């Protein structure tokens, strides 16, 4: 009989040898004096501002020092946040001088030092070459003491332990050049000023090497063109730079070194590797005796699992039922199955049933592009479908599968792959067609991805067609030449995005509608820059809007503004999109309206205030409004592991391998406290290879200013929205509110560097509200 799954969370409950501790209380004067107090006593005391009284509380970290100020004995349970800071400071004192610390304070980040934590050195040993001092891949440890709540809503302290890898390259560029490393085009850095003697100074990027004159680097950076001695700078420790150094230094042995290094990384980042590394770190902590205040001993429990009463409560989730068919009444939970059986949602109301498609391709690929188009429109032939034991997913093609009448297309060739050739071909095609095409399909290459702006033929073609009001679907020649029956799956995915760009609605969620007009807003952003070292040029703010059933409504782009003017621009964008939605849905005075806002980063006060201003305006217009702000992020220290998950076997390189071992099932949702939860969206079956590592769940946090606070409802809605991406028939790892905003932001960031591009066509022209970005 199979043992039931017992999930493990990388949180270690902390307890103490006593219930009370001695604290000191000092009057708060100002921030400057508070900062000075902390600095003068950082080796002996921990301080925290107590919002309840307006005083500074402190505890001693060493036996021979009393707390400062008026002394009193207080219950630990009532001052857990002060104790959490003390625990972090104790860790910092213990590690300082023993390990390389890169971050102190609330989160403590440091590198391992023993041989087990030096992955590149291990790889070199296995490849039988000597490690090079100054180049390493370390284990990176992250310790964060936080306050949590158990299932009875009682607070407790927990230590979050996470382990990853980091690249360290501390050789001067002069030595790298001597070893044969090419430096032109690479970013270089210098260590910043030493702020705290126990923390490694951060790297400041100087810019990109343009050329080398003897012992001098000519660097283009944020301060213009400057010159630096090759002995005074180091290369940025990016993966591609590390690999270039290994190849230059080890020549014929480099491939073996990199292969062993990749294996070491994959072992650590797998579920079992993570669990082993976290337990090893915890074991080291449990062997030490840490004391605060000055006679309270810190005691570490075991990693939280589902047998512990403090393990977070599970919130049930399930696949949403989806609507399909000519009248939108047929249901299925599997998108591809629903489309094949019933056709797309409300297909009878689709207006582009006989679309004209403009096609641009390189002349040398025309024959292959035509074959691809014929398969896309007419379907993957059964006679080419081998005995796979599976149903051909693309029998009828775009026309039959999506219930279209017919599709016409016109092809224009490019003589080569240059951006100028693509622009000219797009213009020629638009000029000779007697009607504006409904869509453009452009053949591109994988190699285009390394270029930006006017140097990228794809973005040049996209800007040309979209400037005329035509959305574009790009297909690389590498995709077109997908071998064998795998092409059927490629065609299936391309057809979905193509239909959506033709204004079709493949499916929507079948919901039990709330007694409100529910609008879900996704806010995305992009800092527009052409180079890593360049400063922020402009800020692009984006909003995408969906109804509660996941139906895409409209998106809006803020006008181009300086970063400081973003809040006002965001408010204007929200006002514009909501006016459009009001008109489309015929809102009436006294209607109930619910706004749910998803942001893929921590919400800033300016964004919250912009949405509050919108709510106040709606209230003044006599609507009954409630709202929820949700921060949705993958940038957090939490990991969820299922040791009982055996994973799934697959064959790669003639070897049987296991993917997804220890990875929790998709849809697991844990409520950390009243406002925070983890939602796991990449299950073992969603991984393609064994080397992908342990996926992180989404951390969802409900902002304290929200007045709609049903977190379970909001989490299930996020989960349902991962089934609404029309880029693939498979569920996404982000809700479409965030996913679409990110895609739009990334594309607009690139289009802004194409000469002649004007985003007005997206805000005011025929492309407004269309899914041009899919």
XYZ file of C-alpha atoms in Angstrom:
774
model
C 0.000 0.000 0.000
C 1.394 3.385 -1.057
C 2.262 5.742 1.773
C 0.179 8.955 1.579
C 1.970 12.122 0.504
C 3.338 14.270 3.339
C 4.469 17.567 1.904
C 7.529 19.279 3.359
C 7.961 23.046 3.529
C 11.401 24.611 4.065
C 10.322 26.299 7.309
C 11.897 25.287 10.627
C 9.865 26.187 13.753
C 11.937 27.946 16.434
C 11.295 27.648 20.178
C 13.068 29.042 23.223
C 14.248 27.749 26.567
C 12.127 30.297 28.461
C 8.858 32.174 28.057
C 10.114 35.652 29.034
C 13.124 37.790 28.124
C 14.709 40.988 29.385
C 14.411 43.969 27.089
C 15.484 47.565 27.283
C 13.249 50.481 26.302
C 14.651 53.741 24.860
C 12.797 56.812 23.584
C 12.768 57.226 19.814
C 14.225 60.563 18.697
C 14.720 60.492 14.937
C 15.894 58.158 12.191
C 19.461 59.450 12.218
C 19.970 58.817 15.934
C 18.301 55.409 15.564
C 20.741 54.507 12.773
C 23.699 55.670 14.883
C 22.489 53.633 17.860
C 22.253 50.481 15.747
C 25.702 50.994 14.256
C 27.401 51.692 17.599
C 25.935 48.579 19.229
C 25.551 46.182 16.265
C 27.927 43.629 17.819
C 26.120 43.508 21.172
C 22.438 44.469 20.787
C 19.426 44.128 18.518
C 16.967 47.032 18.198
C 13.436 47.338 16.897
C 10.972 50.207 16.800
C 7.798 49.276 18.708
C 4.843 50.805 16.872
C 2.564 50.067 19.822
C 4.405 52.468 22.153
C 6.655 54.510 19.863
C 9.764 53.336 21.775
C 12.918 51.510 20.763
C 13.123 48.023 22.239
C 16.401 46.152 22.421
C 17.835 42.860 23.651
C 21.401 41.830 24.397
C 23.222 39.394 22.120
C 26.177 38.708 24.439
C 26.259 37.466 28.050
C 28.184 40.387 29.570
C 25.907 43.179 28.301
C 22.534 44.258 29.643
C 19.827 45.717 27.419
C 20.022 49.510 27.046
C 17.530 51.874 28.703
C 14.723 51.054 31.126
C 14.793 47.299 31.785
C 11.715 45.088 31.911
C 10.805 41.446 31.502
C 8.300 40.714 28.737
C 6.696 37.568 27.250
C 8.579 36.325 24.184
C 5.287 35.499 22.488
C 4.313 39.192 22.509
C 7.600 40.359 20.971
C 8.313 37.772 18.281
C 9.352 40.349 15.666
C 12.038 41.728 17.998
C 13.242 38.196 18.730
C 13.286 37.383 14.988
C 15.691 40.279 14.420
C 17.826 39.075 17.316
C 17.981 35.571 15.822
C 19.147 37.006 12.487
C 21.818 39.108 14.251
C 23.045 36.071 16.199
C 23.396 34.135 12.921
C 25.283 37.055 11.388
C 27.729 37.205 14.334
C 28.300 33.451 14.083
C 28.883 33.363 10.314
C 30.923 36.584 9.982
C 34.562 35.647 9.425
C 33.691 32.016 8.639
C 31.821 32.450 5.361
C 31.558 35.027 2.576
C 28.430 37.053 3.381
C 26.744 38.902 0.514
C 23.682 40.174 2.359
C 22.960 40.824 6.048
C 19.947 42.150 7.923
C 16.503 40.588 7.562
C 17.777 38.042 5.040
C 21.194 36.528 5.593
C 22.823 35.308 2.374
C 26.253 33.666 2.360
C 28.400 31.209 0.413
C 29.552 27.787 1.512
C 33.265 27.224 2.041
C 33.908 23.480 2.331
C 34.615 21.260 -0.661
C 30.994 20.068 -0.804
C 29.911 23.675 -1.458
C 32.473 24.278 -4.259
C 30.838 22.810 -7.352
C 33.318 23.984 -9.984
C 36.266 22.618 -7.995
C 34.485 19.261 -7.739
C 33.851 19.280 -11.496
C 37.514 20.067 -12.186
C 38.625 17.198 -9.952
C 36.343 14.775 -11.785
C 37.672 16.015 -15.139
C 41.238 15.652 -13.795
C 42.260 19.284 -14.164
C 43.448 21.760 -11.540
C 40.868 24.256 -10.194
C 41.762 27.922 -10.785
C 41.809 30.119 -7.673
C 39.369 33.008 -8.074
C 36.828 31.130 -10.227
C 34.180 29.087 -8.448
C 30.547 28.037 -8.270
C 29.448 27.995 -4.625
C 26.437 26.820 -2.697
C 24.539 29.957 -1.730
C 22.597 29.774 1.543
C 19.702 32.020 2.519
C 18.435 32.199 6.130
C 15.375 34.267 6.964
C 13.683 34.240 10.392
C 10.002 35.226 10.042
C 6.789 35.176 11.986
C 4.120 32.683 10.952
C 0.731 31.546 12.278
C -0.321 27.980 12.976
C -3.713 26.490 12.121
C -5.137 27.897 15.374
C -3.910 31.374 14.403
C -1.232 31.393 17.081
C 1.987 33.167 16.004
C 5.369 31.459 16.063
C 8.833 32.069 14.645
C 10.089 29.973 11.743
C 13.430 29.921 9.978
C 13.185 29.720 6.178
C 16.219 27.911 4.733
C 16.920 27.883 1.006
C 19.984 26.758 -0.948
C 21.013 27.670 -4.494
C 24.219 28.248 -6.466
C 26.161 31.396 -7.339
C 29.033 32.147 -9.715
C 32.156 33.873 -8.359
C 34.770 35.324 -10.717
C 37.339 37.353 -8.792
C 40.238 37.264 -11.243
C 41.286 40.629 -12.726
C 40.551 41.031 -16.426
C 44.307 41.228 -17.093
C 44.704 37.592 -16.039
C 41.688 36.483 -18.066
C 43.126 38.123 -21.190
C 46.453 36.385 -20.526
C 44.581 33.085 -20.398
C 42.990 33.769 -23.778
C 39.505 34.957 -22.769
C 37.976 37.324 -25.333
C 36.726 40.435 -23.500
C 35.233 42.632 -26.226
C 31.461 42.914 -25.846
C 31.458 41.669 -22.239
C 30.305 43.617 -19.176
C 32.909 44.351 -16.499
C 32.613 45.490 -12.895
C 34.389 46.807 -9.837
C 33.664 46.065 -6.197
C 31.863 48.932 -4.495
C 33.032 50.669 -1.347
C 33.194 48.617 1.847
C 30.153 49.590 3.916
C 30.357 46.816 6.518
C 33.535 44.857 7.079
C 31.695 41.524 7.319
C 29.720 41.832 4.046
C 31.268 41.403 0.591
C 30.869 44.716 -1.278
C 28.435 44.538 -4.165
C 29.519 44.642 -7.790
C 29.032 47.910 -9.684
C 28.722 47.422 -13.459
C 31.053 49.774 -15.316
C 29.806 48.959 -18.799
C 30.678 46.959 -21.904
C 34.203 46.526 -23.270
C 34.448 48.155 -26.707
C 38.137 47.559 -27.408
C 41.470 46.893 -25.715
C 44.546 49.147 -25.989
C 47.487 47.391 -24.393
C 46.680 47.214 -20.669
C 43.707 49.553 -21.031
C 40.035 48.685 -21.542
C 37.857 51.149 -23.436
C 34.426 50.752 -21.830
C 31.078 52.219 -22.830
C 28.895 52.579 -19.757
C 26.312 54.769 -18.028
C 28.884 57.578 -17.729
C 29.890 57.457 -21.380
C 33.161 56.082 -22.733
C 35.848 55.574 -20.104
C 39.189 53.816 -19.811
C 40.229 51.386 -17.049
C 43.372 49.392 -16.407
C 42.840 45.677 -17.038
C 44.144 44.937 -13.539
C 41.509 47.115 -11.861
C 38.302 45.472 -13.105
C 36.697 42.044 -13.053
C 34.239 40.405 -15.432
C 30.563 40.198 -14.485
C 29.984 36.686 -13.037
C 27.325 35.621 -15.517
C 26.973 32.006 -16.636
C 28.078 32.680 -20.217
C 31.200 34.438 -18.920
C 31.999 31.533 -16.593
C 31.649 29.072 -19.478
C 33.870 31.228 -21.715
C 36.580 31.258 -19.036
C 36.383 27.482 -18.565
C 36.673 26.930 -22.343
C 39.663 29.256 -22.615
C 41.459 27.775 -19.608
C 40.801 24.058 -20.079
C 40.615 23.757 -23.868
C 39.944 20.096 -24.695
C 38.873 19.299 -21.120
C 36.380 22.180 -20.963
C 33.402 20.154 -22.210
C 33.954 17.563 -19.472
C 34.316 20.259 -16.789
C 31.093 21.989 -17.877
C 29.212 18.687 -18.112
C 30.247 17.725 -14.568
C 29.371 21.228 -13.350
C 25.932 21.047 -14.963
C 25.389 17.680 -13.278
C 26.384 19.144 -9.879
C 23.968 22.047 -10.302
C 21.132 19.732 -11.323
C 21.757 17.475 -8.335
C 21.474 20.443 -5.973
C 18.449 22.050 -7.611
C 16.415 18.821 -7.770
C 13.813 18.192 -5.077
C 15.916 15.534 -3.350
C 19.055 17.675 -3.658
C 17.293 20.661 -2.151
C 15.931 18.597 0.718
C 19.339 17.097 1.438
C 21.095 20.494 1.350
C 18.468 22.149 3.567
C 18.616 19.318 6.102
C 22.415 19.462 6.102
C 22.254 23.209 6.848
C 19.670 22.658 9.565
C 21.827 19.953 11.120
C 24.711 22.403 11.386
C 22.490 24.946 13.146
C 21.069 22.353 15.537
C 24.587 21.450 16.702
C 25.290 25.030 17.797
C 24.103 26.749 20.950
C 22.740 30.215 20.249
C 21.789 32.419 23.216
C 20.061 35.815 23.465
C 18.911 38.152 26.205
C 21.386 36.704 27.648
C 20.127 33.360 28.992
C 17.491 32.345 26.425
C 18.610 29.440 24.248
C 17.341 29.167 20.668
C 16.019 25.703 19.766
C 15.399 24.491 16.203
C 12.747 21.923 15.329
C 12.493 19.831 12.164
C 11.316 20.979 8.745
C 7.552 21.448 8.674
C 5.591 18.570 7.200
C 1.887 17.856 7.021
C 1.985 15.935 10.277
C 2.763 19.154 12.180
C -0.085 21.287 13.523
C 1.816 24.363 12.335
C 1.836 23.175 8.723
C -0.232 25.616 6.603
C -3.842 24.772 5.812
C -4.504 23.348 2.360
C -6.950 25.174 0.112
C -8.613 22.841 -2.380
C -8.376 23.666 -6.080
C -9.684 21.975 -9.195
C -9.597 22.410 -12.953
C -12.272 24.898 -14.010
C -14.987 23.733 -16.400
C -14.552 25.519 -19.738
C -17.201 26.568 -22.249
C -17.071 25.759 -25.970
C -19.346 25.414 -28.972
C -21.281 27.634 -31.362
C -23.642 28.830 -28.618
C -21.131 28.645 -25.759
C -23.007 25.941 -23.841
C -20.782 22.881 -24.231
C -18.392 22.102 -21.394
C -15.074 20.311 -21.086
C -12.151 20.647 -18.700
C -9.589 19.830 -21.426
C -9.149 22.729 -23.905
C -7.929 20.730 -26.913
C -10.608 18.101 -26.397
C -13.307 20.766 -26.134
C -12.196 22.541 -29.320
C -12.060 19.307 -31.322
C -15.442 18.086 -30.109
C -17.474 21.299 -30.013
C -15.501 24.031 -31.752
C -14.472 27.353 -30.176
C -16.647 29.419 -27.855
C -19.504 31.267 -29.635
C -18.063 30.346 -33.031
C -21.329 31.392 -34.685
C -20.590 34.988 -33.667
C -17.030 35.005 -35.008
C -16.700 37.740 -37.653
C -13.407 36.787 -39.376
C -14.586 33.499 -40.903
C -12.834 34.046 -44.258
C -9.592 35.751 -43.220
C -6.900 36.959 -45.573
C -3.384 36.224 -44.262
C -0.264 38.028 -45.445
C 2.871 35.860 -45.410
C 6.497 37.027 -45.480
C 9.384 34.553 -45.781
C 12.921 34.317 -47.049
C 13.134 33.188 -50.666
C 15.342 30.218 -49.806
C 12.648 28.844 -47.472
C 9.543 29.490 -49.601
C 8.815 25.866 -50.432
C 9.047 24.743 -46.830
C 6.944 27.692 -45.673
C 4.215 26.798 -48.189
C 4.201 23.200 -46.940
C 3.881 24.460 -43.378
C 1.012 26.777 -44.335
C -0.854 23.990 -46.112
C -0.525 21.781 -43.032
C -1.547 24.668 -40.764
C -4.686 25.441 -42.734
C -5.658 21.918 -43.830
C -4.321 19.740 -41.043
C -1.575 17.207 -40.444
C -2.335 14.250 -42.790
C -3.244 10.962 -41.154
C -1.040 9.094 -43.619
C 1.973 10.876 -42.130
C 0.837 10.089 -38.607
C 2.756 6.981 -37.561
C 1.644 4.302 -35.141
C 2.012 6.401 -31.997
C -0.945 4.993 -30.149
C -2.327 8.517 -29.826
C -4.965 10.496 -31.655
C -3.752 12.896 -34.336
C -4.266 16.306 -32.638
C -4.455 18.273 -35.880
C -6.523 16.364 -38.410
C -8.717 19.147 -39.792
C -6.288 22.039 -39.522
C -7.071 25.620 -38.604
C -10.088 25.787 -40.911
C -11.960 22.702 -39.690
C -10.832 22.705 -36.071
C -11.845 26.303 -35.464
C -14.949 26.193 -37.687
C -13.782 28.754 -40.266
C -15.217 28.931 -43.787
C -11.915 29.295 -45.644
C -8.552 31.043 -45.443
C -6.699 32.832 -48.225
C -3.049 33.815 -48.082
C -0.601 35.863 -50.136
C 3.184 35.354 -49.932
C 5.960 37.911 -50.362
C 9.608 36.857 -50.414
C 12.674 38.471 -48.808
C 15.975 38.096 -50.669
C 17.839 37.668 -47.365
C 17.392 37.788 -43.567
C 18.248 41.461 -43.049
C 15.769 43.733 -41.207
C 15.690 46.010 -44.279
C 14.614 43.100 -46.472
C 11.812 42.148 -44.077
C 10.582 45.745 -43.849
C 10.560 46.132 -47.628
C 8.743 42.820 -48.155
C 6.051 43.741 -45.621
C 5.523 47.107 -47.302
C 5.346 45.570 -50.775
C 2.774 43.049 -49.630
C 0.592 45.633 -47.894
C 0.767 47.841 -50.996
C -0.314 45.184 -53.486
C -3.169 43.670 -51.471
C -6.560 45.154 -52.298
C -7.777 44.771 -48.709
C -6.118 44.973 -45.325
C -5.128 41.456 -44.251
C -6.586 40.055 -41.051
C -3.238 38.633 -39.951
C 0.384 38.395 -41.042
C 2.483 35.249 -40.673
C 6.213 35.951 -40.780
C 8.940 33.323 -41.019
C 11.845 34.220 -38.709
C 14.961 32.544 -37.304
C 16.011 31.598 -33.778
C 19.145 33.698 -34.285
C 17.033 36.882 -34.484
C 16.476 36.697 -30.713
C 19.976 37.975 -29.969
C 19.246 41.327 -31.652
C 17.195 44.288 -30.442
C 15.262 47.075 -32.105
C 16.136 47.870 -35.734
C 18.696 45.061 -35.810
C 15.978 42.412 -35.309
C 14.085 41.518 -38.489
C 11.150 40.116 -36.498
C 10.542 43.376 -34.608
C 10.986 45.410 -37.784
C 8.352 43.293 -39.566
C 6.090 43.408 -36.514
C 6.304 47.209 -36.341
C 5.579 47.507 -40.077
C 2.474 45.303 -40.078
C 1.137 46.551 -36.745
C 1.615 50.146 -37.861
C -0.942 49.301 -40.560
C -3.257 47.664 -38.003
C -2.354 44.042 -38.763
C -1.377 41.623 -35.967
C 1.519 39.284 -36.691
C 2.240 35.611 -35.966
C 5.949 34.749 -36.136
C 7.141 31.194 -36.853
C 10.843 30.337 -36.897
C 12.290 28.220 -39.668
C 13.495 25.850 -36.949
C 9.859 25.324 -35.862
C 8.753 24.902 -39.476
C 11.268 22.078 -39.867
C 10.145 20.180 -36.777
C 10.671 16.513 -37.659
C 8.099 13.751 -37.875
C 4.823 13.680 -36.020
C 6.025 16.321 -33.539
C 5.055 18.854 -36.190
C 1.378 18.060 -35.532
C 1.721 19.323 -31.959
C 3.543 22.455 -33.153
C 0.810 23.167 -35.697
C -1.829 22.677 -33.025
C -0.239 25.312 -30.770
C 0.351 27.796 -33.603
C -3.257 27.417 -34.747
C -4.555 28.359 -31.289
C -2.614 31.634 -31.142
C -3.515 32.340 -34.774
C -7.242 31.938 -34.120
C -7.034 34.194 -31.064
C -5.243 36.855 -33.128
C -8.117 36.602 -35.616
C -10.343 37.818 -32.743
C -11.643 34.345 -31.993
C -12.428 33.259 -28.436
C -11.236 29.642 -28.095
C -12.852 29.081 -24.671
C -13.882 30.802 -21.439
C -14.331 29.632 -17.869
C -17.758 28.432 -16.804
C -18.238 30.337 -13.557
C -20.857 30.750 -10.909
C -21.136 34.467 -11.459
C -20.880 36.667 -8.352
C -23.515 39.313 -7.755
C -21.083 41.919 -9.058
C -19.437 43.135 -12.228
C -16.081 41.511 -11.594
C -13.083 42.937 -13.391
C -9.630 41.421 -12.930
C -6.792 43.803 -13.748
C -3.228 42.743 -14.475
C -0.524 45.402 -14.198
C 2.792 44.759 -15.910
C 5.849 46.898 -16.398
C 9.056 47.083 -18.361
C 12.114 49.245 -17.939
C 13.049 50.058 -21.518
C 16.779 49.760 -22.085
C 19.027 48.359 -24.788
C 21.919 47.310 -22.557
C 22.291 45.830 -19.076
C 24.389 48.720 -17.800
C 22.164 51.452 -19.177
C 20.015 53.417 -16.782
C 16.232 53.445 -16.811
C 15.059 55.372 -19.869
C 11.279 55.125 -19.712
C 8.750 53.202 -17.724
C 6.043 51.289 -19.557
C 2.975 50.642 -17.425
C 0.385 48.201 -18.740
C -3.023 47.040 -17.711
C -4.866 44.001 -19.008
C -8.492 43.486 -18.071
C -10.522 40.301 -17.845
C -13.980 39.453 -16.696
C -14.438 36.927 -13.927
C -14.905 34.171 -16.524
C -11.423 34.825 -17.857
C -12.697 36.479 -21.013
C -10.129 38.948 -22.282
C -11.604 42.431 -22.523
C -9.013 45.053 -23.312
C -5.507 46.174 -22.589
C -4.115 49.648 -22.185
C -0.661 51.167 -22.405
C 0.286 54.175 -20.315
C 1.629 57.073 -22.332
C 5.401 57.344 -22.434
C 6.347 59.136 -19.261
C 9.263 59.734 -16.968
C 9.443 57.265 -14.104
C 8.286 59.821 -11.521
C 5.115 60.552 -13.529
C 4.074 56.909 -13.703
C 1.346 56.980 -10.978
C -0.717 59.620 -12.789
C -0.239 57.862 -16.120
C -1.349 54.569 -14.572
C -4.513 56.192 -13.197
C -5.334 57.649 -16.617
C -4.773 54.242 -18.197
C -7.075 52.540 -15.687
C -9.741 55.192 -16.181
C -9.606 54.774 -19.952
C -9.866 50.982 -19.896
C -12.637 50.964 -17.324
C -14.703 53.475 -19.305
C -14.450 51.138 -22.264
C -15.555 48.172 -20.139
C -18.457 50.153 -18.627
C -19.786 50.936 -22.085
C -19.315 47.386 -23.375
C -21.119 45.847 -20.376
C -23.787 48.562 -19.891
C -23.132 49.219 -16.205
C -25.970 50.966 -14.386
C -25.912 53.200 -11.282
C -25.966 51.214 -7.997
C -24.474 48.172 -9.720
C -21.981 46.236 -7.620
C -18.447 46.308 -8.973
C -15.489 44.256 -7.789
C -11.971 45.149 -8.890
C -9.266 42.511 -8.408
C -5.750 43.701 -9.188
C -2.842 41.309 -9.943
C 0.692 42.724 -9.907
C 3.832 40.689 -10.541
C 6.007 42.499 -8.000
C 5.483 44.086 -4.628
C 2.779 46.712 -4.914
C 4.079 50.229 -4.581
C 2.118 52.871 -2.732
C 1.707 54.829 -5.961
C -0.040 51.883 -7.653
C -2.336 51.271 -4.694
C -3.206 54.965 -4.578
C -3.942 55.018 -8.327
C -6.435 52.160 -7.950
C -7.936 53.738 -4.826
C -8.466 56.939 -6.792
C -10.249 54.893 -9.442
C -12.437 53.290 -6.760
C -13.320 56.717 -5.345
C -14.314 57.865 -8.819
C -16.517 54.802 -9.353
C -18.125 55.329 -5.954
C -18.857 58.935 -6.885
C -20.531 57.597 -10.033
C -22.900 55.670 -7.708
C -21.418 52.211 -8.110
C -20.973 49.946 -5.098
C -17.298 49.090 -5.295
C -15.058 46.614 -3.483
C -11.463 45.824 -4.369
C -8.540 43.491 -3.711
C -4.849 44.063 -4.436
C -2.749 40.920 -4.947
C 1.032 40.740 -5.216
C 1.885 37.589 -7.228
C 5.535 36.626 -7.267
C 8.094 33.863 -7.800
C 10.777 35.860 -5.962
C 10.642 34.392 -2.467
C 12.529 31.777 -0.396
C 9.805 29.112 -0.051
C 10.124 25.581 -1.440
C 7.560 22.801 -1.326
C 8.713 19.172 -1.599
C 6.795 15.901 -1.845
C 9.226 13.062 -0.958
C 6.597 10.429 -1.833
C 6.306 11.618 -5.465
C 8.153 8.995 -7.564
C 8.149 11.080 -10.743
C 7.736 9.837 -14.308
C 10.109 7.862 -16.513
C 11.183 9.058 -19.947
C 13.951 8.261 -22.425
C 16.684 10.752 -23.292
C 19.917 10.029 -25.125
C 19.147 6.306 -25.025
C 18.885 6.339 -21.228
C 15.877 5.988 -18.976
C 15.518 9.000 -16.681
C 13.033 10.236 -14.087
C 11.488 13.698 -14.178
C 9.508 15.277 -11.384
C 10.782 13.128 -8.512
C 9.816 14.900 -5.280
C 7.833 17.607 -7.103
C 4.331 18.312 -5.672
C 1.261 17.989 -7.865
C -0.032 21.020 -9.734
C -2.728 22.982 -7.935
C -1.544 22.475 -4.335
C -2.346 25.625 -2.396
C -1.204 26.389 1.171
C -2.395 29.352 3.217
C 0.573 30.684 5.182
C -1.492 33.233 7.112
C -4.541 35.445 6.678
C -2.994 37.378 3.787
C -0.378 35.084 2.235
C -0.489 31.758 0.427
C 1.594 29.501 -1.808
C 0.129 28.188 -5.069
C 2.071 25.426 -6.834
C 1.609 25.571 -10.618
C 4.269 23.241 -12.061
C 3.638 19.592 -11.256
C 5.823 16.555 -12.029
C 4.068 15.932 -15.360
C 4.690 19.545 -16.420
C 8.474 19.120 -16.335
C 10.130 18.074 -19.587
C 13.493 16.850 -18.251
C 15.078 15.638 -15.040
C 17.427 18.625 -15.057
C 14.788 21.324 -14.634
C 15.046 21.286 -10.856
C 12.439 21.922 -8.186
C 9.879 24.489 -9.396
C 8.913 27.270 -7.026
C 5.290 27.963 -6.121
C 3.739 31.379 -6.542
C 3.654 33.516 -3.428
C 0.341 35.382 -3.350
C -0.043 38.248 -0.886
C -3.234 40.198 -0.282
C -2.503 43.867 0.344
C -3.684 45.193 3.701
C -5.705 47.994 2.051
C -7.997 45.477 0.294
C -11.609 45.497 1.404
C -12.495 42.233 -0.371
C -10.585 39.667 1.676
C -11.848 36.210 0.680
C -8.383 34.814 0.017
C -9.652 31.324 -0.842
C -11.894 32.766 -3.582
C -9.058 34.903 -4.939
C -6.568 32.023 -4.969
C -8.966 29.734 -6.829
C -9.545 32.514 -9.336
C -5.787 32.848 -9.906
C -5.571 29.093 -10.411
C -8.463 29.138 -12.890
C -6.828 31.979 -14.830
C -3.798 29.761 -15.503
C -6.104 27.719 -17.755
C -6.998 30.785 -19.834
C -3.806 31.367 -21.808
C -4.446 31.053 -25.537
C -0.737 30.638 -26.316
C -0.987 26.914 -25.582
C -3.552 24.215 -24.890
C -1.640 23.399 -21.714
C -2.154 25.381 -18.498
C 0.317 28.190 -17.851
C 2.559 28.715 -14.841
C 1.121 32.211 -14.317
C -2.428 33.569 -14.509
C -3.139 35.285 -17.822
C -3.510 38.629 -16.060
C 0.207 38.557 -15.273
C 1.316 36.402 -18.206
C -0.222 38.677 -20.861
C 1.042 41.843 -19.164
C 4.600 40.501 -19.144
C 4.427 39.566 -22.839
C 3.040 42.981 -23.785
C 5.658 44.805 -21.717
C 8.514 42.794 -23.233
C 7.313 43.297 -26.818
C 6.716 47.011 -26.394
C 10.124 47.414 -24.811
C 11.646 46.005 -28.014
C 9.334 47.808 -30.456
C 10.301 51.144 -28.932
C 13.752 50.717 -30.441
C 12.445 50.262 -33.985
C 12.663 53.479 -35.992
C 9.265 54.847 -36.924
C 7.333 52.798 -34.373
C 4.349 54.637 -32.865
C 2.356 52.935 -30.104
C -0.666 55.171 -30.781
C -1.998 52.534 -33.169
C -2.357 50.162 -30.198
C -4.198 52.619 -27.956
C -6.441 54.341 -30.489
C -6.333 52.253 -33.648
C -7.826 49.011 -34.861
C -5.501 46.855 -32.731
C -6.954 48.065 -29.461
C -8.427 45.104 -27.638
C -6.970 42.551 -30.065
C -4.593 39.797 -28.961
C -1.702 40.946 -31.165
C 0.844 39.912 -28.496
C 0.064 36.173 -28.448
